[in-house]
Short mmCIF file of N, CA and C in Angstrom, two decimals:
data_model
loop_
_atom_site.label_atom_id
_atom_site.label_comp_id
_atom_site.label_asym_id
_atom_site.label_seq_id
_atom_site.Cartn_x
_atom_site.Cartn_y
_atom_site.Cartn_z
N MET A 10 -71.11 -24.26 90.08
CA MET A 10 -71.05 -25.56 90.35
C MET A 10 -69.78 -26.38 90.49
N GLY A 11 -68.26 -26.16 89.68
CA GLY A 11 -67.24 -26.48 89.99
C GLY A 11 -66.63 -26.21 91.18
N PHE A 12 -67.06 -24.92 91.60
CA PHE A 12 -66.74 -24.78 92.95
C PHE A 12 -67.00 -25.63 94.43
N PHE A 13 -68.51 -25.96 93.96
CA PHE A 13 -68.97 -26.92 95.11
C PHE A 13 -68.35 -28.35 95.06
N LYS A 14 -68.09 -28.60 93.68
CA LYS A 14 -67.77 -29.94 93.45
C LYS A 14 -66.29 -30.00 94.22
N SER A 15 -65.51 -29.05 93.95
CA SER A 15 -64.09 -29.19 94.68
C SER A 15 -63.89 -29.18 95.97
N ILE A 16 -64.99 -28.59 96.62
CA ILE A 16 -65.26 -28.32 98.03
C ILE A 16 -65.57 -29.73 98.57
N PHE A 17 -66.63 -30.39 97.90
CA PHE A 17 -67.12 -31.47 98.60
C PHE A 17 -66.46 -32.97 98.15
N SER A 18 -65.78 -32.84 97.18
CA SER A 18 -64.77 -33.97 96.69
C SER A 18 -63.58 -34.05 97.43
N GLY A 19 -63.10 -32.71 98.14
CA GLY A 19 -61.83 -32.89 98.66
C GLY A 19 -60.63 -32.84 98.05
N ARG A 20 -60.89 -32.63 96.56
CA ARG A 20 -59.72 -32.25 95.90
C ARG A 20 -60.00 -31.65 94.41
N ASN A 21 -59.13 -31.02 93.83
CA ASN A 21 -59.30 -30.21 92.42
C ASN A 21 -59.15 -31.43 91.44
N ASP A 22 -59.60 -30.87 90.19
CA ASP A 22 -59.72 -31.29 88.98
C ASP A 22 -58.44 -31.92 88.74
N ASP A 23 -57.25 -31.22 88.75
CA ASP A 23 -56.00 -31.38 88.47
C ASP A 23 -55.41 -32.85 89.00
N ALA A 24 -55.91 -32.95 90.53
CA ALA A 24 -55.47 -34.01 91.14
C ALA A 24 -56.28 -35.24 90.57
N LYS A 25 -57.51 -35.15 89.65
CA LYS A 25 -58.44 -36.10 89.32
C LYS A 25 -57.47 -36.76 88.12
N LYS A 26 -56.98 -35.66 87.29
CA LYS A 26 -56.28 -36.06 85.97
C LYS A 26 -54.90 -36.72 86.30
N GLU A 27 -54.42 -36.69 87.34
CA GLU A 27 -53.10 -37.23 87.61
C GLU A 27 -53.31 -38.76 87.94
N GLU A 28 -54.45 -39.11 88.53
CA GLU A 28 -55.15 -40.24 89.17
C GLU A 28 -54.91 -41.30 88.06
N ARG A 29 -54.28 -42.42 88.14
CA ARG A 29 -54.30 -43.54 86.98
C ARG A 29 -55.54 -44.46 87.02
N GLN A 30 -55.90 -45.06 86.32
CA GLN A 30 -56.98 -45.98 86.28
C GLN A 30 -56.07 -47.29 86.26
N VAL A 31 -56.74 -48.46 86.84
CA VAL A 31 -56.30 -49.76 86.95
C VAL A 31 -56.66 -50.15 85.69
N SER A 32 -55.78 -51.30 85.04
CA SER A 32 -55.88 -51.80 83.73
C SER A 32 -56.56 -53.15 83.90
N TRP A 33 -57.55 -52.93 84.26
CA TRP A 33 -58.23 -54.69 84.19
C TRP A 33 -58.33 -55.34 82.86
N ILE A 34 -58.12 -56.55 83.08
CA ILE A 34 -58.48 -57.48 81.72
C ILE A 34 -59.79 -58.30 81.96
N PRO A 35 -60.78 -58.05 81.01
CA PRO A 35 -61.83 -58.90 81.45
C PRO A 35 -61.79 -60.11 81.15
N LEU A 36 -62.17 -61.09 82.09
CA LEU A 36 -62.20 -62.17 82.17
C LEU A 36 -63.57 -62.94 81.75
N THR A 37 -63.61 -63.37 80.47
CA THR A 37 -64.97 -63.80 79.82
C THR A 37 -64.87 -65.28 79.08
N GLY A 38 -63.58 -65.95 79.29
CA GLY A 38 -63.52 -67.14 78.71
C GLY A 38 -62.94 -68.24 79.47
N SER A 39 -63.00 -69.30 79.47
CA SER A 39 -62.44 -70.68 80.39
C SER A 39 -60.96 -70.77 80.06
N GLU A 40 -60.79 -70.39 78.51
CA GLU A 40 -59.48 -70.68 77.86
C GLU A 40 -58.61 -69.52 78.64
N GLN A 41 -58.95 -68.44 79.05
CA GLN A 41 -58.15 -67.51 79.72
C GLN A 41 -57.70 -67.95 80.92
N LEU A 42 -58.39 -68.96 81.80
CA LEU A 42 -58.01 -69.63 82.81
C LEU A 42 -56.56 -70.20 82.77
N ASP A 43 -56.65 -70.97 81.40
CA ASP A 43 -55.00 -71.69 81.17
C ASP A 43 -54.27 -70.74 81.18
N ALA A 44 -54.36 -69.53 80.37
CA ALA A 44 -53.33 -68.46 80.14
C ALA A 44 -52.87 -67.98 81.45
N ILE A 45 -53.98 -67.84 82.30
CA ILE A 45 -53.57 -67.26 83.71
C ILE A 45 -52.49 -68.17 84.64
N GLU A 46 -53.12 -69.26 84.58
CA GLU A 46 -52.29 -70.40 85.39
C GLU A 46 -50.76 -70.50 84.92
N ARG A 47 -50.74 -70.30 83.56
CA ARG A 47 -49.28 -70.51 82.63
C ARG A 47 -48.53 -69.51 83.06
N LYS A 48 -49.22 -68.08 82.78
CA LYS A 48 -48.41 -66.77 83.20
C LYS A 48 -48.21 -66.52 84.36
N SER A 49 -48.82 -67.32 85.68
CA SER A 49 -48.50 -66.90 86.92
C SER A 49 -47.16 -67.73 87.22
N ALA A 50 -46.65 -68.45 86.37
CA ALA A 50 -45.23 -69.01 86.52
C ALA A 50 -44.06 -67.91 86.40
N SER A 51 -44.27 -66.88 85.71
CA SER A 51 -43.52 -65.75 85.71
C SER A 51 -43.76 -64.24 86.24
N ARG A 52 -45.17 -64.21 86.20
CA ARG A 52 -45.65 -63.18 86.86
C ARG A 52 -46.82 -63.14 87.66
N PRO A 53 -47.02 -62.44 88.79
CA PRO A 53 -48.18 -62.73 89.69
C PRO A 53 -49.66 -62.32 88.75
N GLN A 54 -50.64 -63.06 89.01
CA GLN A 54 -51.84 -62.88 88.45
C GLN A 54 -52.80 -62.70 89.29
N LEU A 55 -53.92 -61.46 89.31
CA LEU A 55 -54.83 -61.37 89.98
C LEU A 55 -56.24 -61.48 89.45
N ILE A 56 -57.06 -62.28 90.05
CA ILE A 56 -58.39 -62.36 89.50
C ILE A 56 -59.41 -61.54 90.46
N PHE A 57 -60.16 -60.65 90.34
CA PHE A 57 -61.11 -60.13 91.00
C PHE A 57 -62.33 -60.41 90.45
N LYS A 58 -63.19 -61.18 91.51
CA LYS A 58 -64.60 -61.48 91.09
C LYS A 58 -65.48 -60.57 91.76
N HIS A 59 -66.22 -59.75 90.76
CA HIS A 59 -67.09 -58.70 90.86
C HIS A 59 -68.51 -58.81 90.72
N SER A 60 -69.25 -58.67 91.88
CA SER A 60 -71.00 -58.66 91.53
C SER A 60 -71.42 -57.14 91.36
N THR A 61 -71.71 -56.94 90.23
CA THR A 61 -72.15 -55.46 89.82
C THR A 61 -73.37 -54.84 90.45
N THR A 62 -74.16 -55.96 91.22
CA THR A 62 -75.08 -55.51 91.85
C THR A 62 -75.02 -55.41 93.17
N CYS A 63 -73.86 -55.56 93.77
CA CYS A 63 -73.38 -55.63 95.26
C CYS A 63 -72.86 -54.43 95.82
N GLY A 64 -73.49 -53.76 96.49
CA GLY A 64 -72.60 -52.47 97.17
C GLY A 64 -71.28 -52.59 97.92
N VAL A 65 -71.28 -53.97 98.58
CA VAL A 65 -70.07 -54.10 99.06
C VAL A 65 -68.87 -54.47 98.05
N SER A 66 -69.15 -55.10 97.06
CA SER A 66 -68.29 -55.59 95.95
C SER A 66 -67.82 -54.34 95.24
N ARG A 67 -68.75 -53.33 95.28
CA ARG A 67 -68.24 -52.00 94.54
C ARG A 67 -67.43 -51.15 95.58
N MET A 68 -67.68 -51.26 96.67
CA MET A 68 -66.90 -50.62 97.76
C MET A 68 -65.55 -51.37 97.73
N VAL A 69 -65.48 -52.51 97.85
CA VAL A 69 -64.14 -53.63 97.97
C VAL A 69 -63.25 -53.35 96.86
N LEU A 70 -64.08 -52.96 95.45
CA LEU A 70 -63.26 -52.52 94.40
C LEU A 70 -62.54 -51.40 94.40
N ASN A 71 -63.40 -50.31 94.96
CA ASN A 71 -62.74 -48.70 94.87
C ASN A 71 -61.59 -48.80 95.88
N LEU A 72 -61.66 -49.60 96.89
CA LEU A 72 -60.56 -49.77 97.90
C LEU A 72 -59.51 -50.37 97.09
N LEU A 73 -59.76 -51.46 96.62
CA LEU A 73 -58.56 -52.17 95.80
C LEU A 73 -57.94 -51.44 94.82
N GLU A 74 -58.73 -50.77 93.94
CA GLU A 74 -58.08 -49.58 92.86
C GLU A 74 -57.13 -48.72 93.37
N LYS A 75 -57.41 -48.31 94.80
CA LYS A 75 -56.43 -47.61 95.08
C LYS A 75 -54.98 -47.71 95.76
N ASN A 76 -55.13 -49.07 95.76
CA ASN A 76 -53.64 -49.79 95.94
C ASN A 76 -52.52 -49.24 94.86
N PRO A 77 -51.47 -48.37 95.42
CA PRO A 77 -50.49 -48.19 94.20
C PRO A 77 -49.96 -49.31 93.59
N LEU A 78 -49.79 -50.58 93.93
CA LEU A 78 -49.21 -51.60 93.14
C LEU A 78 -49.81 -51.85 92.05
N LEU A 79 -51.27 -51.63 92.09
CA LEU A 79 -52.01 -52.20 91.03
C LEU A 79 -52.01 -51.38 89.74
N GLN A 80 -51.43 -50.00 90.16
CA GLN A 80 -51.14 -48.69 88.98
C GLN A 80 -49.83 -49.04 88.67
N GLU A 81 -48.92 -49.74 89.10
CA GLU A 81 -47.81 -50.05 88.41
C GLU A 81 -47.07 -50.94 87.39
N ASP A 82 -48.27 -51.60 87.07
CA ASP A 82 -48.14 -52.55 86.11
C ASP A 82 -47.34 -53.95 86.70
N ARG A 83 -47.44 -54.13 87.72
CA ARG A 83 -46.67 -55.38 88.49
C ARG A 83 -47.36 -56.67 88.35
N PHE A 84 -48.67 -56.55 87.97
CA PHE A 84 -49.48 -57.90 88.10
C PHE A 84 -50.54 -57.97 86.70
N ASP A 85 -50.92 -58.98 86.26
CA ASP A 85 -52.10 -59.14 85.18
C ASP A 85 -52.97 -59.20 85.99
N LEU A 86 -54.21 -58.34 85.72
CA LEU A 86 -55.44 -57.89 86.52
C LEU A 86 -56.29 -58.30 85.81
N TYR A 87 -57.27 -59.42 86.31
CA TYR A 87 -58.31 -59.53 85.69
C TYR A 87 -59.54 -59.57 86.29
N PHE A 88 -60.80 -59.06 85.57
CA PHE A 88 -61.79 -58.54 86.09
C PHE A 88 -62.90 -59.73 85.67
N LEU A 89 -63.58 -60.32 86.77
CA LEU A 89 -64.75 -61.19 86.57
C LEU A 89 -65.95 -60.74 86.81
N ASP A 90 -66.90 -60.52 85.99
CA ASP A 90 -68.13 -59.95 86.01
C ASP A 90 -69.11 -61.23 86.30
N LEU A 91 -69.40 -61.38 87.86
CA LEU A 91 -70.28 -62.62 87.75
C LEU A 91 -71.54 -62.69 87.61
N HIS A 92 -72.18 -61.69 87.15
CA HIS A 92 -73.57 -61.82 86.41
C HIS A 92 -73.38 -62.41 85.03
N ARG A 93 -72.51 -62.02 84.32
CA ARG A 93 -72.32 -62.29 83.02
C ARG A 93 -71.66 -63.69 83.00
N HIS A 94 -70.63 -63.89 83.86
CA HIS A 94 -69.74 -65.17 83.64
C HIS A 94 -69.77 -65.91 84.72
N ARG A 95 -70.92 -66.52 85.52
CA ARG A 95 -70.91 -67.16 86.53
C ARG A 95 -70.28 -68.31 86.60
N GLU A 96 -70.40 -69.05 85.32
CA GLU A 96 -69.70 -70.39 85.14
C GLU A 96 -68.11 -70.45 84.88
N ILE A 97 -67.39 -69.28 84.59
CA ILE A 97 -66.08 -68.96 84.65
C ILE A 97 -65.75 -68.98 86.13
N SER A 98 -66.51 -68.28 86.83
CA SER A 98 -66.22 -68.02 88.57
C SER A 98 -66.40 -69.59 89.12
N ASP A 99 -67.66 -70.54 88.66
CA ASP A 99 -67.31 -71.80 89.43
C ASP A 99 -66.06 -72.60 88.79
N GLU A 100 -65.70 -72.49 87.61
CA GLU A 100 -64.46 -73.05 86.87
C GLU A 100 -63.21 -72.58 87.65
N ALA A 101 -63.13 -71.41 87.94
CA ALA A 101 -62.09 -70.69 88.57
C ALA A 101 -61.86 -71.49 90.03
N ALA A 102 -63.00 -71.30 90.69
CA ALA A 102 -63.22 -72.02 91.83
C ALA A 102 -62.75 -73.55 91.92
N GLN A 103 -62.95 -74.07 91.27
CA GLN A 103 -62.61 -75.52 91.26
C GLN A 103 -61.27 -75.74 90.58
N ARG A 104 -60.89 -75.16 89.63
CA ARG A 104 -59.43 -75.00 89.31
C ARG A 104 -58.25 -74.31 90.31
N PHE A 105 -58.48 -73.62 90.97
CA PHE A 105 -57.61 -72.77 91.67
C PHE A 105 -57.84 -73.17 93.20
N GLY A 106 -59.05 -74.16 93.50
CA GLY A 106 -58.91 -74.62 94.85
C GLY A 106 -59.58 -73.71 95.86
N VAL A 107 -60.37 -72.84 95.39
CA VAL A 107 -61.25 -72.15 96.36
C VAL A 107 -62.69 -72.12 96.39
N LEU A 108 -63.26 -71.80 97.53
CA LEU A 108 -64.43 -71.94 97.42
C LEU A 108 -65.26 -70.44 96.77
N HIS A 109 -66.19 -70.54 95.91
CA HIS A 109 -66.75 -69.14 95.22
C HIS A 109 -67.38 -68.50 96.20
N GLN A 110 -66.73 -67.17 96.32
CA GLN A 110 -67.32 -66.10 96.93
C GLN A 110 -67.38 -64.93 96.24
N SER A 111 -68.32 -63.75 96.63
CA SER A 111 -68.33 -62.39 95.89
C SER A 111 -68.50 -61.34 96.86
N PRO A 112 -67.77 -60.32 96.83
CA PRO A 112 -66.52 -60.31 96.03
C PRO A 112 -65.48 -61.10 96.32
N GLN A 113 -64.54 -61.29 95.62
CA GLN A 113 -63.36 -62.42 95.84
C GLN A 113 -62.10 -61.92 94.87
N LEU A 114 -60.95 -61.91 95.63
CA LEU A 114 -59.72 -61.82 95.04
C LEU A 114 -58.77 -62.96 95.19
N LEU A 115 -58.16 -63.41 94.11
CA LEU A 115 -57.20 -64.60 94.00
C LEU A 115 -56.11 -64.02 93.52
N VAL A 116 -54.73 -64.43 94.05
CA VAL A 116 -53.64 -64.14 93.75
C VAL A 116 -53.04 -65.76 93.27
N LEU A 117 -52.57 -65.34 91.99
CA LEU A 117 -51.80 -66.55 91.82
C LEU A 117 -50.48 -66.46 91.37
N LYS A 118 -49.81 -67.18 91.90
CA LYS A 118 -48.31 -67.24 91.32
C LYS A 118 -47.28 -68.54 91.37
N ASP A 119 -46.31 -68.79 90.47
CA ASP A 119 -46.13 -70.18 90.28
C ASP A 119 -47.10 -71.21 90.04
N ARG A 120 -48.02 -71.14 89.26
CA ARG A 120 -49.13 -72.00 89.07
C ARG A 120 -49.89 -72.32 90.31
N GLN A 121 -49.83 -71.67 91.35
CA GLN A 121 -50.69 -71.99 92.51
C GLN A 121 -51.25 -70.86 92.99
N THR A 122 -52.66 -70.80 94.16
CA THR A 122 -53.24 -69.90 94.40
C THR A 122 -52.38 -69.54 95.62
N VAL A 123 -51.66 -68.40 95.92
CA VAL A 123 -51.01 -68.30 96.99
C VAL A 123 -51.79 -67.42 97.76
N ALA A 124 -53.03 -66.78 97.73
CA ALA A 124 -53.83 -66.18 98.31
C ALA A 124 -54.92 -65.72 97.83
N HIS A 125 -55.89 -65.65 98.83
CA HIS A 125 -57.64 -65.40 98.31
C HIS A 125 -58.33 -64.91 99.68
N ALA A 126 -59.09 -63.98 99.16
CA ALA A 126 -60.03 -63.68 100.27
C ALA A 126 -61.29 -62.89 99.75
N SER A 127 -62.28 -62.85 100.60
CA SER A 127 -63.42 -62.22 100.13
C SER A 127 -64.02 -60.97 100.88
N HIS A 128 -64.84 -60.20 100.49
CA HIS A 128 -65.62 -59.13 101.31
C HIS A 128 -64.22 -58.28 101.81
N GLY A 129 -64.45 -57.80 103.18
CA GLY A 129 -63.38 -56.97 103.89
C GLY A 129 -62.12 -57.60 103.88
N GLY A 130 -61.75 -58.94 103.66
CA GLY A 130 -60.56 -59.25 103.61
C GLY A 130 -59.75 -59.06 102.55
N ILE A 131 -60.31 -58.45 101.40
CA ILE A 131 -59.63 -58.40 100.32
C ILE A 131 -58.82 -57.34 100.29
N PRO A 132 -58.74 -56.22 101.16
CA PRO A 132 -58.00 -54.87 101.26
C PRO A 132 -56.83 -55.67 102.43
N GLU A 133 -56.86 -56.51 103.05
CA GLU A 133 -56.03 -56.86 103.77
C GLU A 133 -54.94 -57.70 103.35
N ILE A 134 -55.01 -58.21 101.99
CA ILE A 134 -54.28 -59.04 101.20
C ILE A 134 -52.95 -58.12 100.88
N SER A 135 -51.69 -58.65 101.58
CA SER A 135 -50.59 -57.82 101.25
C SER A 135 -49.85 -58.34 100.03
N LEU A 136 -50.21 -57.30 98.84
CA LEU A 136 -49.75 -57.63 97.56
C LEU A 136 -48.37 -57.82 97.36
N GLU A 137 -47.62 -56.87 98.38
CA GLU A 137 -46.11 -56.74 97.89
C GLU A 137 -45.36 -58.23 98.22
N GLU A 138 -45.95 -58.98 99.29
CA GLU A 138 -45.33 -60.34 99.23
C GLU A 138 -45.21 -61.03 98.14
N PHE A 139 -45.95 -61.06 97.08
CA PHE A 139 -46.12 -61.92 96.13
C PHE A 139 -45.32 -61.40 94.59
N LEU A 140 -44.61 -60.14 94.98
CA LEU A 140 -43.82 -59.60 93.98
C LEU A 140 -42.35 -60.28 93.74
#
């Protein structure tokens, strides 16, 4: 079975072991929004709003996690589960001046929302320009 797995996955198990996971910080409380805004003055902050029941949201999350900049510890990365914390999403939308969408990525720098996108626009955000 390992043979078929390596053929159909397009790579071997050693390559999978070398792949790093993105270190998401669960966004579960409104007090974290204060900290995100404050920390954005010295380091870019990302908030990914994810719908756990949406296939598009899962696809965009997978694409986003392949971005090497997210694996190099250059941003603080927050993950917001919309089904569990919709009220946090609404508060973030109001506070950071964006319309609630799902999936959605917000980039905060210098206490401002410098970029945001939803759906297929998320992978189009050039994170390099916010470093």
